[in-house]
Structure formats: structure tokens, C-alpha cells
């Protein structure tokens, strides 16, 4: 997607503070952190949001969940973390490329 900031990061055309990548996804630090640690887990495949996921994305969505513990522990979030996926304008999504927020460090319960 030509005008997608996360696709540009994945392509290496826009810099990021990368913490992890594999063949299916990248993880980098959010540029405007909402917690002491704020990572974005972003699939390399451009899917607009959870409203667009299909059965064929099942392995990818499963992989996103399964890599979370390693990413969180490596980022120092040994006692736990919060995950958030904003979906569409009704969910406050700003970047139209599916991503999962990983937040940790001094979070209040909500
Ligand atoms: P969302 O509101 O769920 O779409 O979240 C988009 C997130 O992407 C926000 O928390 C932004 O701070 C973050 N973001 C936008 N551009 C960049 C960028 N170039 N590098 C890192 N994070 C970004
Ligand atoms: Zn994209």
C-alpha cells in the first residue's frame, strides 16, 4: 500500500525503533508512547483492520498471539502487559494497517 506508514516502515523506507521481526511481522516502539513500554506488533501483510480479516488470515492472527509472550518478556514486561487493537473509526484506529499495541509499566486497571 503506497500511502500506508506501516507498509513504509516494513519496506524500510521510513525508520523505526525495531525490537523484533520475523517472516510474518515486525515489532517496533510507538513514536508517541502511552506507557513506559509501548510496542506495536504489525503484520507484514497489509490488512486494513480486524473488520477485514478472513479465514485465510487465521495462521497470521494465531502467530501474532503466540509470539506475544516472548516479545513482552524480552521488552522487560515479565509481570504482564496490556494488549489493545483499535478497529475502524468507531474504535479510534488512526493507522489503517492492522496492529496490536503492547503496553506495560505502571498501568492502572480500567
Ligand atoms: P491506532 O490509533 O491504533 O491506529 O494506533 C496507531 C499508533 O501508531 C499510534 O499510537 C501512533 O503513535 C503510532 N504511530 C504512528 N506513526 C508511527 C511511526 N512512524 N512510528 C511509530 N509509531 C507510529
Ligand atoms: Zn500497510
PDB file of C-alpha atoms and ligand atoms in Angstrom:
ATOM      1  CA  UNK A   1       0.000   0.000   0.000  1.00  0.00           C
ATOM      2  CA  UNK A   2       1.680   3.182  -1.254  1.00  0.00           C
ATOM      3  CA  UNK A   3       0.315   5.634   1.299  1.00  0.00           C
ATOM      4  CA  UNK A   4       0.487   3.370   4.373  1.00  0.00           C
ATOM      5  CA  UNK A   5       3.027   4.479   7.001  1.00  0.00           C
ATOM      6  CA  UNK A   6       3.353   0.957   8.452  1.00  0.00           C
ATOM      7  CA  UNK A   7       3.964  -0.561   4.991  1.00  0.00           C
ATOM      8  CA  UNK A   8       6.685   2.074   4.506  1.00  0.00           C
ATOM      9  CA  UNK A   9       8.262   1.051   7.836  1.00  0.00           C
ATOM     10  CA  UNK A  10       8.077  -2.638   6.846  1.00  0.00           C
ATOM     11  CA  UNK A  11       9.711  -1.830   3.483  1.00  0.00           C
ATOM     12  CA  UNK A  12      12.487   0.084   5.276  1.00  0.00           C
ATOM     13  CA  UNK A  13      11.507   3.390   3.645  1.00  0.00           C
ATOM     14  CA  UNK A  14      10.636   5.013   6.998  1.00  0.00           C
ATOM     15  CA  UNK A  15      12.842   4.457  10.071  1.00  0.00           C
ATOM     16  CA  UNK A  16      11.572   2.855  13.258  1.00  0.00           C
ATOM     17  CA  UNK A  17      12.893   1.597  16.584  1.00  0.00           C
ATOM     18  CA  UNK A  18      12.661  -2.090  15.684  1.00  0.00           C
ATOM     19  CA  UNK A  19      12.629  -4.636  18.524  1.00  0.00           C
ATOM     20  CA  UNK A  20      11.693  -7.841  16.680  1.00  0.00           C
ATOM     21  CA  UNK A  21      10.895  -9.190  13.256  1.00  0.00           C
ATOM     22  CA  UNK A  22      10.273 -12.494  11.560  1.00  0.00           C
ATOM     23  CA  UNK A  23       8.834 -13.577   8.219  1.00  0.00           C
ATOM     24  CA  UNK A  24       5.265 -12.603   9.206  1.00  0.00           C
ATOM     25  CA  UNK A  25       5.507  -9.482  11.383  1.00  0.00           C
ATOM     26  CA  UNK A  26       7.538  -6.615  12.771  1.00  0.00           C
ATOM     27  CA  UNK A  27       7.516  -5.088  16.254  1.00  0.00           C
ATOM     28  CA  UNK A  28       8.688  -1.523  16.870  1.00  0.00           C
ATOM     29  CA  UNK A  29       8.292   1.163  19.519  1.00  0.00           C
ATOM     30  CA  UNK A  30       5.340   3.530  19.242  1.00  0.00           C
ATOM     31  CA  UNK A  31       6.502   7.029  18.353  1.00  0.00           C
ATOM     32  CA  UNK A  32       4.074   8.538  20.920  1.00  0.00           C
ATOM     33  CA  UNK A  33       4.216   6.059  23.823  1.00  0.00           C
ATOM     34  CA  UNK A  34       1.160   5.821  26.104  1.00  0.00           C
ATOM     35  CA  UNK A  35       3.056   3.769  28.724  1.00  0.00           C
ATOM     36  CA  UNK A  36       6.661   3.242  29.863  1.00  0.00           C
ATOM     37  CA  UNK A  37       6.845   0.476  27.284  1.00  0.00           C
ATOM     38  CA  UNK A  38       4.646   0.764  24.207  1.00  0.00           C
ATOM     39  CA  UNK A  39       5.265  -1.559  21.293  1.00  0.00           C
ATOM     40  CA  UNK A  40       3.342  -2.047  18.066  1.00  0.00           C
ATOM     41  CA  UNK A  41       3.096  -5.566  16.661  1.00  0.00           C
ATOM     42  CA  UNK A  42       2.393  -5.216  12.948  1.00  0.00           C
ATOM     43  CA  UNK A  43       1.835  -7.996  10.401  1.00  0.00           C
ATOM     44  CA  UNK A  44       3.864  -7.564   7.213  1.00  0.00           C
ATOM     45  CA  UNK A  45       0.708  -8.256   5.193  1.00  0.00           C
ATOM     46  CA  UNK A  46      -1.384  -5.106   4.710  1.00  0.00           C
ATOM     47  CA  UNK A  47      -4.755  -5.842   6.266  1.00  0.00           C
ATOM     48  CA  UNK A  48      -6.727  -2.679   6.978  1.00  0.00           C
ATOM     49  CA  UNK A  49      -8.276  -3.720  10.286  1.00  0.00           C
ATOM     50  CA  UNK A  50      -9.943  -6.570  12.159  1.00  0.00           C
ATOM     51  CA  UNK A  51     -13.068  -5.759  10.110  1.00  0.00           C
ATOM     52  CA  UNK A  52     -11.223  -7.049   7.025  1.00  0.00           C
ATOM     53  CA  UNK A  53      -9.778 -10.301   8.383  1.00  0.00           C
ATOM     54  CA  UNK A  54     -10.700 -13.527   6.583  1.00  0.00           C
ATOM     55  CA  UNK A  55     -10.321 -17.202   7.314  1.00  0.00           C
ATOM     56  CA  UNK A  56      -7.103 -17.233   5.261  1.00  0.00           C
ATOM     57  CA  UNK A  57      -5.533 -14.921   7.882  1.00  0.00           C
ATOM     58  CA  UNK A  58      -6.016 -17.446  10.670  1.00  0.00           C
ATOM     59  CA  UNK A  59      -2.391 -18.593  10.830  1.00  0.00           C
ATOM     60  CA  UNK A  60      -1.156 -14.999  10.879  1.00  0.00           C
ATOM     61  CA  UNK A  61      -3.551 -13.965  13.668  1.00  0.00           C
ATOM     62  CA  UNK A  62      -2.577 -17.033  15.656  1.00  0.00           C
ATOM     63  CA  UNK A  63       1.110 -16.216  15.167  1.00  0.00           C
ATOM     64  CA  UNK A  64       0.537 -12.663  16.464  1.00  0.00           C
ATOM     65  CA  UNK A  65      -0.803 -14.107  19.726  1.00  0.00           C
ATOM     66  CA  UNK A  66       1.807 -16.821  20.040  1.00  0.00           C
ATOM     67  CA  UNK A  67       4.834 -14.505  19.718  1.00  0.00           C
ATOM     68  CA  UNK A  68       3.458 -12.016  22.263  1.00  0.00           C
ATOM     69  CA  UNK A  69       4.901 -13.605  25.433  1.00  0.00           C
ATOM     70  CA  UNK A  70       8.450 -13.723  24.043  1.00  0.00           C
ATOM     71  CA  UNK A  71       8.255 -10.136  22.786  1.00  0.00           C
ATOM     72  CA  UNK A  72       6.852  -8.894  26.092  1.00  0.00           C
ATOM     73  CA  UNK A  73       9.392 -10.736  28.232  1.00  0.00           C
ATOM     74  CA  UNK A  74      12.273  -9.573  26.027  1.00  0.00           C
ATOM     75  CA  UNK A  75      10.967  -5.992  26.466  1.00  0.00           C
ATOM     76  CA  UNK A  76      11.137  -6.386  30.253  1.00  0.00           C
ATOM     77  CA  UNK A  77       7.410  -6.909  30.827  1.00  0.00           C
ATOM     78  CA  UNK A  78       7.895 -10.007  32.964  1.00  0.00           C
ATOM     79  CA  UNK A  79       4.929  -9.285  35.265  1.00  0.00           C
ATOM     80  CA  UNK A  80       2.480  -8.788  32.409  1.00  0.00           C
ATOM     81  CA  UNK A  81       1.260  -6.400  29.782  1.00  0.00           C
ATOM     82  CA  UNK A  82      -1.847  -4.981  28.110  1.00  0.00           C
ATOM     83  CA  UNK A  83      -2.826  -5.627  24.506  1.00  0.00           C
ATOM     84  CA  UNK A  84      -5.089  -3.299  22.514  1.00  0.00           C
ATOM     85  CA  UNK A  85      -6.372  -3.460  18.940  1.00  0.00           C
ATOM     86  CA  UNK A  86      -8.247  -0.356  17.805  1.00  0.00           C
ATOM     87  CA  UNK A  87     -10.593  -1.127  14.924  1.00  0.00           C
ATOM     88  CA  UNK A  88     -12.014   1.397  12.471  1.00  0.00           C
ATOM     89  CA  UNK A  89     -13.154   4.956  13.165  1.00  0.00           C
ATOM     90  CA  UNK A  90     -15.559   3.678  15.803  1.00  0.00           C
ATOM     91  CA  UNK A  91     -12.634   2.090  17.651  1.00  0.00           C
ATOM     92  CA  UNK A  92     -10.289   5.060  17.384  1.00  0.00           C
ATOM     93  CA  UNK A  93      -7.969   3.466  14.803  1.00  0.00           C
ATOM     94  CA  UNK A  94      -5.621   6.066  13.272  1.00  0.00           C
ATOM     95  CA  UNK A  95      -3.359   3.932  11.099  1.00  0.00           C
ATOM     96  CA  UNK A  96      -5.316   1.732   8.690  1.00  0.00           C
ATOM     97  CA  UNK A  97      -2.962  -1.242   8.829  1.00  0.00           C
ATOM     98  CA  UNK A  98      -3.873  -3.891  11.408  1.00  0.00           C
ATOM     99  CA  UNK A  99      -1.674  -3.671  14.502  1.00  0.00           C
ATOM    100  CA  UNK A 100      -1.663  -4.736  18.097  1.00  0.00           C
ATOM    101  CA  UNK A 101      -0.498  -2.389  20.861  1.00  0.00           C
ATOM    102  CA  UNK A 102       1.587  -3.945  23.645  1.00  0.00           C
ATOM    103  CA  UNK A 103       1.687  -1.713  26.704  1.00  0.00           C
ATOM    104  CA  UNK A 104       3.396  -2.194  30.032  1.00  0.00           C
ATOM    105  CA  UNK A 105       4.880  -0.463  33.013  1.00  0.00           C
ATOM    106  CA  UNK A 106       2.821   1.342  35.643  1.00  0.00           C
ATOM    107  CA  UNK A 107      -0.570   0.764  34.066  1.00  0.00           C
ATOM    108  CA  UNK A 108      -3.760   1.440  36.012  1.00  0.00           C
ATOM    109  CA  UNK A 109      -6.603  -1.046  35.852  1.00  0.00           C
ATOM    110  CA  UNK A 110      -9.507   0.018  33.671  1.00  0.00           C
TER     111      UNK A 110
HETATM  112  P1  LIG B   1      -4.061   3.338  16.286  1.00  0.00           P
HETATM  113  O1  LIG B   1      -4.696   4.555  16.890  1.00  0.00           O
HETATM  114  O2  LIG B   1      -4.468   2.058  16.994  1.00  0.00           O
HETATM  115  O3  LIG B   1      -4.236   3.280  14.804  1.00  0.00           O
HETATM  116  O4  LIG B   1      -2.538   3.462  16.628  1.00  0.00           O
HETATM  117  C1  LIG B   1      -1.592   3.992  15.733  1.00  0.00           C
HETATM  118  C2  LIG B   1      -0.324   4.184  16.524  1.00  0.00           C
HETATM  119  O5  LIG B   1       0.738   4.316  15.610  1.00  0.00           O
HETATM  120  C3  LIG B   1      -0.334   5.439  17.414  1.00  0.00           C
HETATM  121  O6  LIG B   1      -0.141   5.053  18.776  1.00  0.00           O
HETATM  122  C4  LIG B   1       0.833   6.264  16.870  1.00  0.00           C
HETATM  123  O7  LIG B   1       1.555   6.925  17.880  1.00  0.00           O
HETATM  124  C5  LIG B   1       1.674   5.196  16.167  1.00  0.00           C
HETATM  125  N1  LIG B   1       2.494   5.659  15.074  1.00  0.00           N
HETATM  126  C6  LIG B   1       2.110   6.428  14.017  1.00  0.00           C
HETATM  127  N2  LIG B   1       3.150   6.643  13.190  1.00  0.00           N
HETATM  128  C7  LIG B   1       4.217   5.989  13.727  1.00  0.00           C
HETATM  129  C8  LIG B   1       5.577   5.832  13.335  1.00  0.00           C
HETATM  130  N3  LIG B   1       6.060   6.382  12.215  1.00  0.00           N
HETATM  131  N4  LIG B   1       6.389   5.095  14.137  1.00  0.00           N
HETATM  132  C9  LIG B   1       5.913   4.535  15.259  1.00  0.00           C
HETATM  133  N5  LIG B   1       4.631   4.645  15.682  1.00  0.00           N
HETATM  134  C10 LIG B   1       3.801   5.370  14.921  1.00  0.00           C
HETATM  135 ZN1  LIG B   2       0.077  -1.080   5.265  1.00  0.00          ZN
END
